[in-house]
Amino acid sequence: MNRAAQLMLGLFLAGASAACAAQELGRLFFTPEQREALDARRKARIPDKPAAAAQSPATRIDGKVTRSGGNSTVWVNGQPVPEGDEADGLRLHPGRSDPTRVTVSGDKEKNRVRLKVGETWDRGTGEVQDVIGGGEVRIHRRGSAAR
């Protein structure tokens, strides 16, 4: 590349980088009004999600994280619930002895159910359904002859 071409390329790149630096990105995901409202809610310690008006008749355990040095978090009906909090009027007791299960107690302490991740408890009927809902898992291997 000759000297004139190098100089032209250098000037072009310097101009392009100056134009990029002059642009202000601002907030990417919120309008300024939404950001102000969010900041005001955080300062006032108002939760981001409003309390549910109606309780769901079904409780599904979607996941569980057990921390070695702190509280656990259980995902109930798609929402994270820290240990000690309630979800839809239910108390959650993530077991330390069996990390695969969560004890869910309703309004009355006698109404307790131990659920695994993926199970759903219908509070109206008391029925617990597994992930596959009473179905059956079959494995079909390609290239293998049926036995």
mmCIF file of N, CA, C and O in Angstrom, residues 19-116:
data_model
loop_
_atom_site.group_PDB
_atom_site.id
_atom_site.type_symbol
_atom_site.label_atom_id
_atom_site.label_comp_id
_atom_site.label_asym_id
_atom_site.label_seq_id
_atom_site.Cartn_x
_atom_site.Cartn_y
_atom_site.Cartn_z
ATOM 1 N N ALA A 19 -16.792 9.907 15.246
ATOM 2 C CA ALA A 19 -18.247 9.930 15.087
ATOM 3 C C ALA A 19 -18.910 8.933 16.029
ATOM 4 O O ALA A 19 -19.950 9.210 16.619
ATOM 5 N N CYS A 20 -18.276 7.771 16.201
ATOM 6 C CA CYS A 20 -18.827 6.766 17.113
ATOM 7 C C CYS A 20 -18.748 7.247 18.554
ATOM 8 O O CYS A 20 -19.649 7.006 19.348
ATOM 9 N N ALA A 21 -17.659 7.909 18.914
ATOM 10 C CA ALA A 21 -17.494 8.391 20.277
ATOM 11 C C ALA A 21 -18.482 9.504 20.589
ATOM 12 O O ALA A 21 -18.870 9.697 21.732
ATOM 13 N N ALA A 22 -18.901 10.258 19.568
ATOM 14 C CA ALA A 22 -19.816 11.377 19.776
ATOM 15 C C ALA A 22 -21.240 10.900 20.043
ATOM 16 O O ALA A 22 -22.035 11.610 20.653
ATOM 17 N N GLN A 23 -21.592 9.689 19.595
ATOM 18 C CA GLN A 23 -22.936 9.176 19.818
ATOM 19 C C GLN A 23 -23.076 8.746 21.273
ATOM 20 O O GLN A 23 -22.202 8.099 21.830
ATOM 21 N N GLU A 24 -24.203 9.097 21.872
ATOM 22 C CA GLU A 24 -24.462 8.682 23.244
ATOM 23 C C GLU A 24 -25.414 7.491 23.215
ATOM 24 O O GLU A 24 -26.458 7.548 22.563
ATOM 25 N N LEU A 25 -25.026 6.409 23.871
ATOM 26 C CA LEU A 25 -25.870 5.221 23.878
ATOM 27 C C LEU A 25 -27.094 5.415 24.752
ATOM 28 O O LEU A 25 -28.179 4.987 24.408
ATOM 29 N N GLY A 26 -26.940 6.021 25.909
ATOM 30 C CA GLY A 26 -28.072 6.207 26.807
ATOM 31 C C GLY A 26 -28.520 4.883 27.402
ATOM 32 O O GLY A 26 -27.777 3.921 27.480
ATOM 33 N N ARG A 27 -29.763 4.816 27.810
ATOM 34 C CA ARG A 27 -30.326 3.595 28.380
ATOM 35 C C ARG A 27 -30.812 2.711 27.239
ATOM 36 O O ARG A 27 -31.536 3.159 26.360
ATOM 37 N N LEU A 28 -30.430 1.451 27.287
ATOM 38 C CA LEU A 28 -30.776 0.559 26.202
ATOM 39 C C LEU A 28 -32.151 -0.085 26.347
ATOM 40 O O LEU A 28 -32.798 -0.378 25.360
ATOM 41 N N PHE A 29 -32.616 -0.318 27.586
ATOM 42 C CA PHE A 29 -33.814 -1.110 27.773
ATOM 43 C C PHE A 29 -34.991 -0.342 28.350
ATOM 44 O O PHE A 29 -36.084 -0.864 28.401
ATOM 45 N N PHE A 30 -34.790 0.873 28.821
ATOM 46 C CA PHE A 30 -35.873 1.628 29.437
ATOM 47 C C PHE A 30 -35.878 3.050 28.898
ATOM 48 O O PHE A 30 -34.837 3.614 28.591
ATOM 49 N N THR A 31 -37.059 3.645 28.831
ATOM 50 C CA THR A 31 -37.148 5.065 28.521
ATOM 51 C C THR A 31 -36.720 5.824 29.780
ATOM 52 O O THR A 31 -36.719 5.255 30.876
ATOM 53 N N PRO A 32 -36.370 7.086 29.667
ATOM 54 C CA PRO A 32 -35.986 7.831 30.870
ATOM 55 C C PRO A 32 -37.082 7.843 31.942
ATOM 56 O O PRO A 32 -36.795 7.750 33.138
ATOM 57 N N GLU A 33 -38.349 7.904 31.529
ATOM 58 C CA GLU A 33 -39.457 7.897 32.498
ATOM 59 C C GLU A 33 -39.535 6.552 33.220
ATOM 60 O O GLU A 33 -39.740 6.489 34.431
ATOM 61 N N GLN A 34 -39.375 5.460 32.469
ATOM 62 C CA GLN A 34 -39.416 4.132 33.080
ATOM 63 C C GLN A 34 -38.241 3.954 34.050
ATOM 64 O O GLN A 34 -38.396 3.372 35.116
ATOM 65 N N ARG A 35 -37.083 4.469 33.667
ATOM 66 C CA ARG A 35 -35.904 4.343 34.526
ATOM 67 C C ARG A 35 -36.084 5.130 35.821
ATOM 68 O O ARG A 35 -35.733 4.653 36.898
ATOM 69 N N GLU A 36 -36.650 6.348 35.726
ATOM 70 C CA GLU A 36 -36.905 7.147 36.932
ATOM 71 C C GLU A 36 -37.882 6.445 37.864
ATOM 72 O O GLU A 36 -37.690 6.416 39.079
ATOM 73 N N ALA A 37 -38.944 5.854 37.291
ATOM 74 C CA ALA A 37 -39.928 5.139 38.107
ATOM 75 C C ALA A 37 -39.283 3.927 38.783
ATOM 76 O O ALA A 37 -39.537 3.652 39.956
ATOM 77 N N LEU A 38 -38.433 3.215 38.049
ATOM 78 C CA LEU A 38 -37.759 2.050 38.604
ATOM 79 C C LEU A 38 -36.809 2.457 39.734
ATOM 80 O O LEU A 38 -36.791 1.832 40.799
ATOM 81 N N ASP A 39 -36.042 3.535 39.517
ATOM 82 C CA ASP A 39 -35.133 4.013 40.564
ATOM 83 C C ASP A 39 -35.898 4.472 41.803
ATOM 84 O O ASP A 39 -35.481 4.215 42.928
ATOM 85 N N ALA A 40 -37.050 5.129 41.603
ATOM 86 C CA ALA A 40 -37.856 5.583 42.744
ATOM 87 C C ALA A 40 -38.409 4.393 43.520
ATOM 88 O O ALA A 40 -38.425 4.403 44.757
ATOM 89 N N ARG A 41 -38.831 3.338 42.815
ATOM 90 C CA ARG A 41 -39.344 2.134 43.485
ATOM 91 C C ARG A 41 -38.246 1.462 44.298
ATOM 92 O O ARG A 41 -38.477 0.983 45.396
ATOM 93 N N ARG A 42 -37.044 1.427 43.764
ATOM 94 C CA ARG A 42 -35.937 0.797 44.484
ATOM 95 C C ARG A 42 -35.564 1.585 45.729
ATOM 96 O O ARG A 42 -35.264 1.012 46.759
ATOM 97 N N LYS A 43 -35.565 2.926 45.616
ATOM 98 C CA LYS A 43 -35.250 3.749 46.785
ATOM 99 C C LYS A 43 -36.303 3.587 47.870
ATOM 100 O O LYS A 43 -35.997 3.604 49.053
ATOM 101 N N ALA A 44 -37.569 3.423 47.467
ATOM 102 C CA ALA A 44 -38.655 3.252 48.424
ATOM 103 C C ALA A 44 -38.796 1.807 48.879
ATOM 104 O O ALA A 44 -39.655 1.484 49.700
ATOM 105 N N ARG A 45 -37.978 0.913 48.320
ATOM 106 C CA ARG A 45 -38.009 -0.524 48.635
ATOM 107 C C ARG A 45 -39.368 -1.156 48.359
ATOM 108 O O ARG A 45 -39.872 -1.971 49.124
ATOM 109 N N ILE A 46 -39.958 -0.757 47.248
ATOM 110 C CA ILE A 46 -41.217 -1.357 46.793
ATOM 111 C C ILE A 46 -40.849 -2.514 45.878
ATOM 112 O O ILE A 46 -40.029 -2.356 44.982
ATOM 113 N N PRO A 47 -41.455 -3.701 46.066
ATOM 114 C CA PRO A 47 -41.100 -4.840 45.209
ATOM 115 C C PRO A 47 -41.446 -4.569 43.750
ATOM 116 O O PRO A 47 -42.377 -3.824 43.446
ATOM 117 N N ASP A 48 -40.659 -5.168 42.846
ATOM 118 C CA ASP A 48 -40.870 -4.968 41.413
ATOM 119 C C ASP A 48 -42.162 -5.593 40.915
ATOM 120 O O ASP A 48 -42.769 -5.123 39.978
ATOM 121 N N LYS A 49 -42.577 -6.689 41.534
ATOM 122 C CA LYS A 49 -43.805 -7.337 41.074
ATOM 123 C C LYS A 49 -44.906 -7.118 42.103
ATOM 124 O O LYS A 49 -44.683 -7.263 43.301
ATOM 125 N N PRO A 50 -46.110 -6.776 41.663
ATOM 126 C CA PRO A 50 -47.204 -6.599 42.609
ATOM 127 C C PRO A 50 -47.654 -7.938 43.178
ATOM 128 O O PRO A 50 -47.447 -8.980 42.575
ATOM 129 N N ALA A 51 -48.252 -7.882 44.346
ATOM 130 C CA ALA A 51 -48.755 -9.109 44.978
ATOM 131 C C ALA A 51 -49.893 -9.682 44.140
ATOM 132 O O ALA A 51 -50.691 -8.953 43.559
ATOM 133 N N ALA A 52 -49.949 -10.988 44.059
ATOM 134 C CA ALA A 52 -50.981 -11.641 43.267
ATOM 135 C C ALA A 52 -52.338 -11.449 43.929
ATOM 136 O O ALA A 52 -52.494 -11.610 45.126
ATOM 137 N N ALA A 53 -53.331 -11.122 43.116
ATOM 138 C CA ALA A 53 -54.663 -10.885 43.642
ATOM 139 C C ALA A 53 -55.363 -12.211 43.960
ATOM 140 O O ALA A 53 -56.020 -12.345 44.966
ATOM 141 N N ALA A 54 -55.207 -13.174 43.092
ATOM 142 C CA ALA A 54 -55.861 -14.462 43.294
ATOM 143 C C ALA A 54 -54.798 -15.548 43.408
ATOM 144 O O ALA A 54 -53.802 -15.529 42.702
ATOM 145 N N GLN A 55 -55.035 -16.483 44.299
ATOM 146 C CA GLN A 55 -54.103 -17.574 44.487
ATOM 147 C C GLN A 55 -54.327 -18.628 43.414
ATOM 148 O O GLN A 55 -55.457 -18.928 43.045
ATOM 149 N N SER A 56 -53.249 -19.190 42.956
ATOM 150 C CA SER A 56 -53.332 -20.236 41.952
ATOM 151 C C SER A 56 -53.698 -21.553 42.640
ATOM 152 O O SER A 56 -53.142 -21.877 43.682
ATOM 153 N N PRO A 57 -54.616 -22.343 42.054
ATOM 154 C CA PRO A 57 -54.967 -23.617 42.683
ATOM 155 C C PRO A 57 -53.883 -24.675 42.509
ATOM 156 O O PRO A 57 -53.880 -25.668 43.200
ATOM 157 N N ALA A 58 -52.947 -24.444 41.584
ATOM 158 C CA ALA A 58 -51.872 -25.407 41.355
ATOM 159 C C ALA A 58 -50.537 -24.780 41.724
ATOM 160 O O ALA A 58 -50.288 -23.618 41.444
ATOM 161 N N THR A 59 -49.691 -25.578 42.360
ATOM 162 C CA THR A 59 -48.362 -25.125 42.755
ATOM 163 C C THR A 59 -47.347 -26.016 42.070
ATOM 164 O O THR A 59 -47.354 -27.233 42.266
ATOM 165 N N ARG A 60 -46.490 -25.411 41.249
ATOM 166 C CA ARG A 60 -45.478 -26.151 40.507
ATOM 167 C C ARG A 60 -44.098 -25.717 41.003
ATOM 168 O O ARG A 60 -43.801 -24.530 41.082
ATOM 169 N N ILE A 61 -43.252 -26.680 41.325
ATOM 170 C CA ILE A 61 -41.880 -26.396 41.737
ATOM 171 C C ILE A 61 -41.019 -26.485 40.475
ATOM 172 O O ILE A 61 -40.858 -27.551 39.895
ATOM 173 N N ASP A 62 -40.493 -25.323 40.039
ATOM 174 C CA ASP A 62 -39.723 -25.260 38.799
ATOM 175 C C ASP A 62 -38.223 -25.423 39.007
ATOM 176 O O ASP A 62 -37.518 -25.782 38.070
ATOM 177 N N GLY A 63 -37.731 -25.140 40.195
ATOM 178 C CA GLY A 63 -36.299 -25.260 40.428
ATOM 179 C C GLY A 63 -35.944 -24.915 41.848
ATOM 180 O O GLY A 63 -36.760 -24.382 42.602
ATOM 181 N N LYS A 64 -34.705 -25.232 42.221
ATOM 182 C CA LYS A 64 -34.247 -24.969 43.584
ATOM 183 C C LYS A 64 -32.740 -24.772 43.559
ATOM 184 O O LYS A 64 -32.020 -25.518 42.905
ATOM 185 N N VAL A 65 -32.284 -23.727 44.246
ATOM 186 C CA VAL A 65 -30.854 -23.470 44.394
ATOM 187 C C VAL A 65 -30.544 -23.482 45.873
ATOM 188 O O VAL A 65 -31.150 -22.739 46.641
ATOM 189 N N THR A 66 -29.622 -24.338 46.277
ATOM 190 C CA THR A 66 -29.206 -24.410 47.669
ATOM 191 C C THR A 66 -27.808 -23.834 47.768
ATOM 192 O O THR A 66 -26.886 -24.347 47.144
ATOM 193 N N ARG A 67 -27.669 -22.787 48.543
ATOM 194 C CA ARG A 67 -26.367 -22.145 48.720
ATOM 195 C C ARG A 67 -25.692 -22.709 49.962
ATOM 196 O O ARG A 67 -26.346 -22.973 50.963
ATOM 197 N N SER A 68 -24.393 -22.848 49.903
ATOM 198 C CA SER A 68 -23.673 -23.413 51.042
ATOM 199 C C SER A 68 -23.589 -22.428 52.199
ATOM 200 O O SER A 68 -23.564 -22.820 53.348
ATOM 201 N N GLY A 69 -23.549 -21.125 51.904
ATOM 202 C CA GLY A 69 -23.373 -20.164 52.978
ATOM 203 C C GLY A 69 -24.551 -19.248 53.186
ATOM 204 O O GLY A 69 -24.418 -18.203 53.805
ATOM 205 N N GLY A 70 -25.708 -19.589 52.686
ATOM 206 C CA GLY A 70 -26.834 -18.683 52.853
ATOM 207 C C GLY A 70 -28.158 -19.366 52.596
ATOM 208 O O GLY A 70 -28.269 -20.586 52.622
ATOM 209 N N ASN A 71 -29.173 -18.547 52.359
ATOM 210 C CA ASN A 71 -30.525 -19.063 52.152
ATOM 211 C C ASN A 71 -30.679 -19.680 50.769
ATOM 212 O O ASN A 71 -29.963 -19.345 49.837
ATOM 213 N N SER A 72 -31.654 -20.543 50.654
ATOM 214 C CA SER A 72 -31.976 -21.179 49.383
ATOM 215 C C SER A 72 -33.012 -20.347 48.644
ATOM 216 O O SER A 72 -33.679 -19.498 49.225
ATOM 217 N N THR A 73 -33.156 -20.621 47.357
ATOM 218 C CA THR A 73 -34.194 -20.006 46.540
ATOM 219 C C THR A 73 -34.927 -21.121 45.821
ATOM 220 O O THR A 73 -34.305 -22.016 45.254
ATOM 221 N N VAL A 74 -36.253 -21.071 45.849
ATOM 222 C CA VAL A 74 -37.088 -22.053 45.178
ATOM 223 C C VAL A 74 -37.927 -21.312 44.142
ATOM 224 O O VAL A 74 -38.472 -20.249 44.428
ATOM 225 N N TRP A 75 -38.008 -21.860 42.921
ATOM 226 C CA TRP A 75 -38.852 -21.267 41.889
ATOM 227 C C TRP A 75 -40.208 -21.948 41.929
ATOM 228 O O TRP A 75 -40.319 -23.150 41.724
ATOM 229 N N VAL A 76 -41.243 -21.150 42.211
ATOM 230 C CA VAL A 76 -42.617 -21.650 42.321
ATOM 231 C C VAL A 76 -43.441 -20.964 41.244
ATOM 232 O O VAL A 76 -43.519 -19.731 41.202
ATOM 233 N N ASN A 77 -44.056 -21.755 40.381
ATOM 234 C CA ASN A 77 -44.878 -21.242 39.277
ATOM 235 C C ASN A 77 -44.126 -20.182 38.478
ATOM 236 O O ASN A 77 -44.676 -19.160 38.086
ATOM 237 N N GLY A 78 -42.835 -20.416 38.256
ATOM 238 C CA GLY A 78 -42.027 -19.523 37.440
ATOM 239 C C GLY A 78 -41.465 -18.309 38.153
ATOM 240 O O GLY A 78 -40.787 -17.498 37.541
ATOM 241 N N GLN A 79 -41.722 -18.146 39.450
ATOM 242 C CA GLN A 79 -41.252 -16.987 40.202
ATOM 243 C C GLN A 79 -40.271 -17.421 41.288
ATOM 244 O O GLN A 79 -40.543 -18.374 42.019
ATOM 245 N N PRO A 80 -39.123 -16.712 41.429
ATOM 246 C CA PRO A 80 -38.189 -17.077 42.496
ATOM 247 C C PRO A 80 -38.722 -16.654 43.855
ATOM 248 O O PRO A 80 -39.255 -15.556 44.022
ATOM 249 N N VAL A 81 -38.614 -17.541 44.832
ATOM 250 C CA VAL A 81 -39.071 -17.271 46.196
ATOM 251 C C VAL A 81 -37.904 -17.559 47.137
ATOM 252 O O VAL A 81 -37.491 -18.711 47.279
ATOM 253 N N PRO A 82 -37.348 -16.522 47.788
ATOM 254 C CA PRO A 82 -36.256 -16.764 48.737
ATOM 255 C C PRO A 82 -36.746 -17.553 49.951
ATOM 256 O O PRO A 82 -37.929 -17.481 50.323
ATOM 257 N N GLU A 83 -35.833 -18.288 50.563
ATOM 258 C CA GLU A 83 -36.169 -19.081 51.741
ATOM 259 C C GLU A 83 -36.711 -18.169 52.835
ATOM 260 O O GLU A 83 -36.180 -17.100 53.095
ATOM 261 N N GLY A 84 -37.803 -18.572 53.455
ATOM 262 C CA GLY A 84 -38.435 -17.783 54.508
ATOM 263 C C GLY A 84 -39.593 -16.952 54.009
ATOM 264 O O GLY A 84 -40.415 -16.507 54.793
ATOM 265 N N ASP A 85 -39.682 -16.700 52.687
ATOM 266 C CA ASP A 85 -40.812 -15.956 52.135
ATOM 267 C C ASP A 85 -41.947 -16.908 51.803
ATOM 268 O O ASP A 85 -41.791 -18.123 51.799
ATOM 269 N N GLU A 86 -43.098 -16.331 51.512
ATOM 270 C CA GLU A 86 -44.265 -17.123 51.132
ATOM 271 C C GLU A 86 -44.580 -16.897 49.668
ATOM 272 O O GLU A 86 -44.294 -15.838 49.116
ATOM 273 N N ALA A 87 -45.182 -17.903 49.038
ATOM 274 C CA ALA A 87 -45.619 -17.812 47.647
ATOM 275 C C ALA A 87 -47.073 -18.237 47.580
ATOM 276 O O ALA A 87 -47.402 -19.364 47.946
ATOM 277 N N ASP A 88 -47.945 -17.336 47.138
ATOM 278 C CA ASP A 88 -49.386 -17.631 47.018
ATOM 279 C C ASP A 88 -49.971 -18.153 48.322
ATOM 280 O O ASP A 88 -50.793 -19.054 48.332
ATOM 281 N N GLY A 89 -49.533 -17.624 49.453
ATOM 282 C CA GLY A 89 -50.055 -18.034 50.747
ATOM 283 C C GLY A 89 -49.496 -19.356 51.238
ATOM 284 O O GLY A 89 -50.002 -19.918 52.207
ATOM 285 N N LEU A 90 -48.462 -19.869 50.594
ATOM 286 C CA LEU A 90 -47.854 -21.134 50.983
ATOM 287 C C LEU A 90 -46.494 -20.883 51.614
ATOM 288 O O LEU A 90 -45.764 -19.997 51.199
ATOM 289 N N ARG A 91 -46.155 -21.699 52.610
ATOM 290 C CA ARG A 91 -44.837 -21.631 53.218
ATOM 291 C C ARG A 91 -43.973 -22.735 52.606
ATOM 292 O O ARG A 91 -44.411 -23.878 52.476
ATOM 293 N N LEU A 92 -42.738 -22.364 52.252
ATOM 294 C CA LEU A 92 -41.813 -23.313 51.634
ATOM 295 C C LEU A 92 -40.720 -23.665 52.621
ATOM 296 O O LEU A 92 -40.181 -22.797 53.298
ATOM 297 N N HIS A 93 -40.406 -24.939 52.701
ATOM 298 C CA HIS A 93 -39.357 -25.421 53.588
ATOM 299 C C HIS A 93 -38.392 -26.261 52.754
ATOM 300 O O HIS A 93 -38.599 -27.464 52.609
ATOM 301 N N PRO A 94 -37.354 -25.622 52.167
ATOM 302 C CA PRO A 94 -36.395 -26.418 51.402
ATOM 303 C C PRO A 94 -35.596 -27.294 52.350
ATOM 304 O O PRO A 94 -34.934 -26.790 53.243
ATOM 305 N N GLY A 95 -35.710 -28.594 52.190
ATOM 306 C CA GLY A 95 -35.061 -29.524 53.103
ATOM 307 C C GLY A 95 -33.560 -29.552 52.944
ATOM 308 O O GLY A 95 -33.040 -29.537 51.841
ATOM 309 N N ARG A 96 -32.868 -29.557 54.044
ATOM 310 C CA ARG A 96 -31.408 -29.658 54.021
ATOM 311 C C ARG A 96 -30.988 -31.128 53.927
ATOM 312 O O ARG A 96 -29.963 -31.444 53.363
ATOM 313 N N SER A 97 -31.801 -32.038 54.492
ATOM 314 C CA SER A 97 -31.429 -33.450 54.471
ATOM 315 C C SER A 97 -31.619 -34.061 53.089
ATOM 316 O O SER A 97 -30.840 -34.902 52.673
ATOM 317 N N ASP A 98 -32.666 -33.634 52.370
ATOM 318 C CA ASP A 98 -32.917 -34.140 51.020
ATOM 319 C C ASP A 98 -32.961 -32.942 50.068
ATOM 320 O O ASP A 98 -33.980 -32.267 49.957
ATOM 321 N N PRO A 99 -31.856 -32.655 49.377
ATOM 322 C CA PRO A 99 -31.809 -31.462 48.539
ATOM 323 C C PRO A 99 -32.687 -31.534 47.301
ATOM 324 O O PRO A 99 -32.856 -30.530 46.619
ATOM 325 N N THR A 100 -33.281 -32.696 47.021
ATOM 326 C CA THR A 100 -34.112 -32.816 45.826
ATOM 327 C C THR A 100 -35.567 -32.477 46.086
ATOM 328 O O THR A 100 -36.360 -32.445 45.158
ATOM 329 N N ARG A 101 -35.927 -32.228 47.335
ATOM 330 C CA ARG A 101 -37.333 -32.010 47.666
ATOM 331 C C ARG A 101 -37.551 -30.701 48.410
ATOM 332 O O ARG A 101 -36.663 -30.187 49.069
ATOM 333 N N VAL A 102 -38.790 -30.195 48.292
ATOM 334 C CA VAL A 102 -39.225 -28.995 48.992
ATOM 335 C C VAL A 102 -40.533 -29.338 49.682
ATOM 336 O O VAL A 102 -41.439 -29.908 49.074
ATOM 337 N N THR A 103 -40.644 -29.018 50.974
ATOM 338 C CA THR A 103 -41.898 -29.225 51.688
ATOM 339 C C THR A 103 -42.722 -27.956 51.564
ATOM 340 O O THR A 103 -42.254 -26.871 51.888
ATOM 341 N N VAL A 104 -43.948 -28.103 51.084
ATOM 342 C CA VAL A 104 -44.860 -26.980 50.897
ATOM 343 C C VAL A 104 -46.006 -27.163 51.864
ATOM 344 O O VAL A 104 -46.643 -28.219 51.902
ATOM 345 N N SER A 105 -46.275 -26.152 52.694
ATOM 346 C CA SER A 105 -47.394 -26.245 53.635
ATOM 347 C C SER A 105 -48.391 -25.143 53.322
ATOM 348 O O SER A 105 -48.017 -24.003 53.051
ATOM 349 N N GLY A 106 -49.654 -25.535 53.387
ATOM 350 C CA GLY A 106 -50.732 -24.598 53.087
ATOM 351 C C GLY A 106 -51.171 -23.818 54.300
ATOM 352 O O GLY A 106 -50.387 -23.569 55.220
ATOM 353 N N ASP A 107 -52.441 -23.419 54.300
ATOM 354 C CA ASP A 107 -52.981 -22.617 55.391
ATOM 355 C C ASP A 107 -52.902 -23.360 56.715
ATOM 356 O O ASP A 107 -52.633 -22.784 57.752
ATOM 357 N N LYS A 108 -53.165 -24.644 56.670
ATOM 358 C CA LYS A 108 -53.114 -25.460 57.884
ATOM 359 C C LYS A 108 -51.848 -26.286 57.848
ATOM 360 O O LYS A 108 -51.458 -26.800 56.814
ATOM 361 N N GLU A 109 -51.175 -26.390 58.964
ATOM 362 C CA GLU A 109 -49.919 -27.138 59.004
ATOM 363 C C GLU A 109 -50.117 -28.600 58.627
ATOM 364 O O GLU A 109 -49.198 -29.248 58.159
ATOM 365 N N LYS A 110 -51.322 -29.131 58.831
ATOM 366 C CA LYS A 110 -51.527 -30.539 58.473
ATOM 367 C C LYS A 110 -51.566 -30.738 56.958
ATOM 368 O O LYS A 110 -51.434 -31.825 56.466
ATOM 369 N N ASN A 111 -51.733 -29.660 56.209
ATOM 370 C CA ASN A 111 -51.790 -29.705 54.761
ATOM 371 C C ASN A 111 -50.382 -29.498 54.202
ATOM 372 O O ASN A 111 -50.069 -28.458 53.656
ATOM 373 N N ARG A 112 -49.510 -30.514 54.360
ATOM 374 C CA ARG A 112 -48.121 -30.437 53.914
ATOM 375 C C ARG A 112 -47.869 -31.471 52.826
ATOM 376 O O ARG A 112 -48.362 -32.590 52.911
ATOM 377 N N VAL A 113 -47.052 -31.055 51.840
ATOM 378 C CA VAL A 113 -46.707 -31.953 50.739
ATOM 379 C C VAL A 113 -45.220 -31.786 50.452
ATOM 380 O O VAL A 113 -44.709 -30.668 50.453
ATOM 381 N N ARG A 114 -44.543 -32.919 50.207
ATOM 382 C CA ARG A 114 -43.136 -32.868 49.804
ATOM 383 C C ARG A 114 -43.093 -33.050 48.286
ATOM 384 O O ARG A 114 -43.525 -34.068 47.771
ATOM 385 N N LEU A 115 -42.551 -32.031 47.599
ATOM 386 C CA LEU A 115 -42.513 -32.046 46.140
ATOM 387 C C LEU A 115 -41.084 -32.064 45.628
ATOM 388 O O LEU A 115 -40.203 -31.437 46.205
ATOM 389 N N LYS A 116 -40.879 -32.783 44.522
ATOM 390 C CA LYS A 116 -39.611 -32.745 43.808
ATOM 391 C C LYS A 116 -39.710 -31.656 42.757
ATOM 392 O O LYS A 116 -40.802 -31.230 42.371
#
